[in-house]
GROMACS .gro file of C-alpha atoms in nm:
model
  107
    1UNK     CA    1  10.294   9.783  11.558
    2UNK     CA    2  10.240  10.113  11.719
    3UNK     CA    3  10.164  10.186  12.057
    4UNK     CA    4   9.829  10.394  11.908
    5UNK     CA    5   9.547  10.153  11.863
    6UNK     CA    6   9.372  10.417  11.575
    7UNK     CA    7   9.731  10.414  11.422
    8UNK     CA    8   9.776  10.031  11.455
    9UNK     CA    9   9.432  10.029  11.308
   10UNK     CA   10   9.480  10.238  11.020
   11UNK     CA   11   9.839  10.019  10.901
   12UNK     CA   12   9.614   9.695  10.955
   13UNK     CA   13   9.364   9.827  10.720
   14UNK     CA   14   9.624   9.965  10.484
   15UNK     CA   15   9.761   9.591  10.484
   16UNK     CA   16   9.422   9.394  10.412
   17UNK     CA   17   9.334   9.665  10.155
   18UNK     CA   18   9.639   9.551   9.921
   19UNK     CA   19   9.492   9.209   9.961
   20UNK     CA   20   9.549   9.033   9.586
   21UNK     CA   21   9.169   8.942   9.577
   22UNK     CA   22   9.079   9.312   9.634
   23UNK     CA   23   8.796   9.204   9.840
   24UNK     CA   24   8.840   9.399  10.121
   25UNK     CA   25   8.672   9.698  10.202
   26UNK     CA   26   8.715   9.990  10.459
   27UNK     CA   27   8.375  10.193  10.575
   28UNK     CA   28   8.316  10.400  10.910
   29UNK     CA   29   8.193  10.070  11.052
   30UNK     CA   30   8.521   9.863  10.996
   31UNK     CA   31   8.663   9.633  10.767
   32UNK     CA   32   8.436   9.424  10.497
   33UNK     CA   33   8.482   9.104  10.250
   34UNK     CA   34   8.207   9.084  10.023
   35UNK     CA   35   7.993   9.326  10.240
   36UNK     CA   36   8.010   9.170  10.549
   37UNK     CA   37   8.206   9.302  10.868
   38UNK     CA   38   8.506   9.101  10.968
   39UNK     CA   39   8.695   9.349  11.195
   40UNK     CA   40   8.631   9.668  11.351
   41UNK     CA   41   8.800   9.884  11.649
   42UNK     CA   42   8.630   9.994  11.939
   43UNK     CA   43   8.772  10.159  12.241
   44UNK     CA   44   9.125  10.109  12.139
   45UNK     CA   45   9.026   9.705  12.079
   46UNK     CA   46   9.046   9.482  11.766
   47UNK     CA   47   8.671   9.273  11.738
   48UNK     CA   48   8.706   8.995  11.527
   49UNK     CA   49   8.436   8.753  11.369
   50UNK     CA   50   8.609   8.416  11.357
   51UNK     CA   51   8.498   8.012  11.386
   52UNK     CA   52   8.368   7.912  11.693
   53UNK     CA   53   8.643   7.676  11.782
   54UNK     CA   54   8.911   7.942  11.688
   55UNK     CA   55   8.721   8.182  11.929
   56UNK     CA   56   8.695   7.942  12.200
   57UNK     CA   57   9.070   7.858  12.173
   58UNK     CA   58   9.168   8.215  12.167
   59UNK     CA   59   8.962   8.297  12.487
   60UNK     CA   60   9.064   7.973  12.684
   61UNK     CA   61   9.442   8.098  12.638
   62UNK     CA   62   9.351   8.462  12.748
   63UNK     CA   63   9.460   8.578  12.386
   64UNK     CA   64   9.101   8.723  12.350
   65UNK     CA   65   8.788   8.800  12.505
   66UNK     CA   66   8.435   8.697  12.429
   67UNK     CA   67   8.192   9.001  12.362
   68UNK     CA   68   7.834   9.050  12.208
   69UNK     CA   69   7.899   9.373  12.109
   70UNK     CA   70   7.899   9.249  11.761
   71UNK     CA   71   7.755   9.506  11.519
   72UNK     CA   72   7.621   9.272  11.267
   73UNK     CA   73   7.473   8.910  11.249
   74UNK     CA   74   7.794   8.681  11.302
   75UNK     CA   75   7.890   8.425  11.086
   76UNK     CA   76   8.088   8.261  11.439
   77UNK     CA   77   8.187   8.435  11.761
   78UNK     CA   78   8.295   8.784  11.795
   79UNK     CA   79   8.581   8.856  12.022
   80UNK     CA   80   8.762   9.161  12.100
   81UNK     CA   81   9.162   9.172  12.118
   82UNK     CA   82   9.382   9.372  12.339
   83UNK     CA   83   9.744   9.287  12.237
   84UNK     CA   84   9.808   9.551  11.893
   85UNK     CA   85  10.073   9.235  11.834
   86UNK     CA   86   9.788   8.984  11.777
   87UNK     CA   87   9.600   9.204  11.523
   88UNK     CA   88   9.743   9.106  11.206
   89UNK     CA   89   9.700   8.740  11.234
   90UNK     CA   90   9.379   8.742  11.346
   91UNK     CA   91   9.202   9.019  11.167
   92UNK     CA   92   9.384   8.769  10.857
   93UNK     CA   93   9.192   8.487  10.987
   94UNK     CA   94   8.855   8.679  11.011
   95UNK     CA   95   8.879   8.810  10.681
   96UNK     CA   96   8.967   8.451  10.538
   97UNK     CA   97   8.646   8.271  10.745
   98UNK     CA   98   8.422   8.578  10.699
   99UNK     CA   99   8.501   8.585  10.291
  100UNK     CA  100   8.467   8.234  10.240
  101UNK     CA  101   8.122   8.055  10.095
  102UNK     CA  102   7.903   7.913  10.277
  103UNK     CA  103   7.922   7.526  10.250
  104UNK     CA  104   7.792   7.393   9.954
  105UNK     CA  105   7.718   7.731   9.783
  106UNK     CA  106   7.956   7.720   9.580
  107UNK     CA  107   7.858   7.551   9.283
   0.00000   0.00000   0.00000
């Protein structure tokens, strides 16, 4: 991507808005799916809401840092990611995770 976090986030947003399900929206607070925030940019880092086990793995490997600075009630664990190269993969994971219906709620 690019050295500028803002430009990288703009490119990421454009990519996610092209999701074939058309369930991603971008607002001033960040990226949403089905009305739920799943990713946002703050102080040059990407914040994403991920499943607890995935977040723990990323934190253990030094890819992400734990945070309590989430803007909404998380469905998993919010982490922040500094490396722009990791943003597309992790934002896509957060989109899928947050956008999934709760178990047992789809029937």
